[in-house]
Amino acid sequence: MGKTKHGGPMRLPKTPKPGLWVSPVPLGLGKVKPHHIYDTLKTVWRNRDNLPYAYRILTRGVCDGCALGVSGLRDRTLVGPHLCTTRLNLLRLNTAPAIQGDVLTADIDELRRMTSAELRELGRLPYPMIRERGERRFRRVTWDEAMDRIAAKFRAIDPKQAAFYLTARGLTNETYYMAAKTARFLGTNHIDNASRICHSPSKTALKRSLGIGASSCSYTDWIGTDVLVFWGSVVANNQPVSTKYIYAAKRQGTKVIVVNPYREPAMDGYWIPSIPESALFGTKLADDWYQVNIGGDIDFMNGVMKHWFEMEKREPGSALDLAFISKHVNGLEELRAHVEGLSWDGIERGSGLPRERIAAFAGLLARARSGVFVWSMGLTQHRFGTDNVTQVINLALLRGFLGRAKCGLMPIRGHSGVQGSSEMGADPFSLPGGDFDPATIERIEKLWGFELPKWQGDIVGVTLENALLPDGHGRRLRLFYTSGGNFLETMPNPDRIRQSLENIELRVHQDIILNTSMLADAREAVILLPAKTRYEQEGGGTSTSTERMVYFSPEIPGPRIGEAREEWRIFLDLARRVKPEEAARVMKAETAEAIRAEIALAAPNYDGIQDLAKQGDFFQWGGMWLCEGGVCPTPDGRGRLIPIASPGIRRSEDAFMATTRRGKQFNSMVYGEVDPSSGALREDVLMNPDDAAELGIADGEAVVVHNRFGRFYGRLRTAPVARGNLELFWPEGNVLFPSGVYEPHAGIPEYNTEVRVEKADVFYARKDRKYRTKEADEPEEAPAAPSAGTGAEPPCRTE
Ligand code: SF4
């Protein structure tokens, strides 16, 4: 924890700087770029039936989009308005009326013909619904009927056969906390959240190396740092207002570097609507690119360190911050021995970059007095995601970029709730204020007044696989309670996920809108529970941003939807129905204020949350910098360098490594078929022009991307992607990824794979005799049981 307090928002310079312009032609005429004005007008039109409420949400609420963090239209980084089209696109989720007419009770096949976008457009879920096995339609039930049915199921099964999951868009800390407490009260540790498929490796790696579980710095540290590096992170698309921070940084001379297989157009140049010169002429964001192979980051960073150690041999202190290392860091010699033992050949092959380019990057960092490293899914969504992040931490420790101004490590979060979810304990490896370890368990048991289950809970991927365990198995998933989440459109291998969903006896979907996963059958019944948005919650709610700002979002006056309830209230109700007598004794907090007061006791770093009561209230836990002064919350106060071996990806000569990217979307919610930054359609397969020429495939030709896990039917689009690599849109590309392959420390599923690409006509002509087809019983790679990375035992699938 740091002592220094955040200094508050900074001011942008008033004079323009033409050297940063993308083009002297105004408004990016002739260029592929987002159309912010058009998108804003579209938002006004879409919310025309509820404009005053929409305005109040934007001006008073805390954004429910990404976790950059903004209260109303103001943030803590820059003076001036903070608004983006992502927030505007999501606005309709909050202003839409209830689903009209008989749609909710239509034949299930009619609903199943709709896409998730069409289901979303239907409006809000107004009241509880149930669909029993064999029934063709949902039917309305009372809250009592729905909750009693769920409670009865809880009482009838072993708690190890029940699991909770919570999404990250819009949920508040109060909801996560109540869900975490309820799950343990009901005897299960199977509770997980959306960070499992995004940043769980970040937390695991940060804990392992530094003892922290969140960004070590604040956004204001970007502004004026010598080097700002984005690793596998397209912030211009996913956290759009961050482009304003990058602009501010560049105005102070910061060098911006992007490490990514695809030269993402949005990170090359962006038209920032709230900065007049940028809105007119655009801003060049990246100063340089390092187009690594998919999965080549570890090799790349080993190359950087190898170069540094060579520099040190020639001139001690020319690359490493030796004073910082000797005072604050362990493991230098082991790391040195490991890296020096690696060959440049292997590093170049693995990273896809020549030694000279790696040396250029190493030299830039060696000369920098300060640096901030930001990363996202490009590093985490790998079966070695924790090791990827560990390498970034290794670089920062070797350069002393930690715990001081303009330095730090930032896993930038894409969902408004996700930072708080694990910190509130909605995670199999966490409890409020700590890990799932004996000391924290004891502390929380005292506070909560009941005994916690001691066995290790499962990550959500394993939970879903457990639905396919044989009947009678002690860990077979029989009741799955999910707040938000659309697993069919977020997890690898959707066919397998559907089997899992259908094999669960009772599935409960607590949500504000319909999605495709809710329409899957269940063995006994599917129950839908209508939730309130964060803006409708009595007593307001809080959410924690990437930079650890805990913002208060007040209840906002406006229309309310049918029988929708506060999510925390639904969990509390469930606890009381399953074990009424004990709940009366230990589940007492029944207002948002009382929950916040309890959070402050349960999670000591959240002390202060109990005082958040009105619009604009906030605090930053941990201060400006975690590990301030280089002192880490580890047993000896020192950071840990960890040697990381190359993952050794060796694709076949005729194969590609494929990964996914995002377009006009928020998580799995797609808002446009065309990616505004690249012009790519969602069916497009992005490939390097030289690779396309070698394959004899022209732009726009139909292709099949295939491997033993699935097939993707799309169109080829040439783009500046590193050779031998492909990019597809997420989640469409998920059909190509294996299920059951998890990162061993944090449990994130693998979202990268080797594929082959062929013209569609060639594929069809050959497929019957040449290719294996995907069959239901085809064995896939054996699942790797993840260990917690937090000192807990690995989750078990077969207990
Ligand atoms: S950048 Fe993120 S926090 Fe800011 S308005 Fe957009 S979605 Fe909301």
XYZ file of N, CA and C and ligand atoms in Angstrom, residues 63 65-70 82-84 86-87 238-242, ligand 1:
59
model
N -19.954 4.833 -15.116
C -20.078 4.073 -16.370
C -20.087 2.571 -16.104
N -19.572 0.455 -18.534
C -18.832 -0.161 -19.633
C -17.504 -0.714 -19.156
N -16.428 -0.145 -19.632
C -15.121 -0.679 -19.250
C -14.718 -0.165 -17.866
N -13.561 -0.572 -17.407
C -13.144 -0.222 -16.046
C -12.167 0.948 -16.019
N -12.216 1.784 -17.079
C -11.374 2.973 -17.021
C -11.825 3.821 -15.826
N -13.142 3.881 -15.676
C -13.678 4.531 -14.481
C -14.044 5.977 -14.729
N -15.330 6.286 -14.600
C -15.766 7.671 -14.720
C -17.058 7.828 -13.940
N -15.590 13.124 -20.209
C -15.165 11.736 -20.421
C -16.392 10.964 -20.893
N -16.427 10.619 -22.151
C -17.559 9.870 -22.710
C -17.076 9.162 -23.960
N -17.626 7.980 -24.221
C -17.218 7.284 -25.448
C -18.398 6.534 -26.042
N -18.641 3.407 -26.624
C -18.937 2.145 -25.927
C -20.010 2.393 -24.874
N -19.824 3.440 -24.084
C -20.817 3.758 -23.059
C -22.157 4.105 -23.711
N -11.078 -0.732 -26.868
C -11.740 -1.329 -25.709
C -11.902 -0.387 -24.516
N -11.055 0.619 -24.416
C -11.184 1.636 -23.366
C -10.977 2.983 -24.060
N -11.939 3.378 -24.918
C -11.660 4.453 -25.885
C -11.142 5.763 -25.270
N -11.605 6.126 -24.079
C -11.166 7.417 -23.537
C -9.680 7.387 -23.160
N -9.131 6.192 -23.059
C -7.692 6.114 -22.769
C -6.875 6.778 -23.873
S -13.773 4.595 -21.784
Fe -14.732 2.992 -20.531
S -15.252 4.024 -18.574
Fe -14.877 5.625 -20.119
S -16.905 6.092 -20.950
Fe -15.945 4.583 -22.300
S -16.697 2.586 -21.554
Fe -17.051 4.109 -19.921
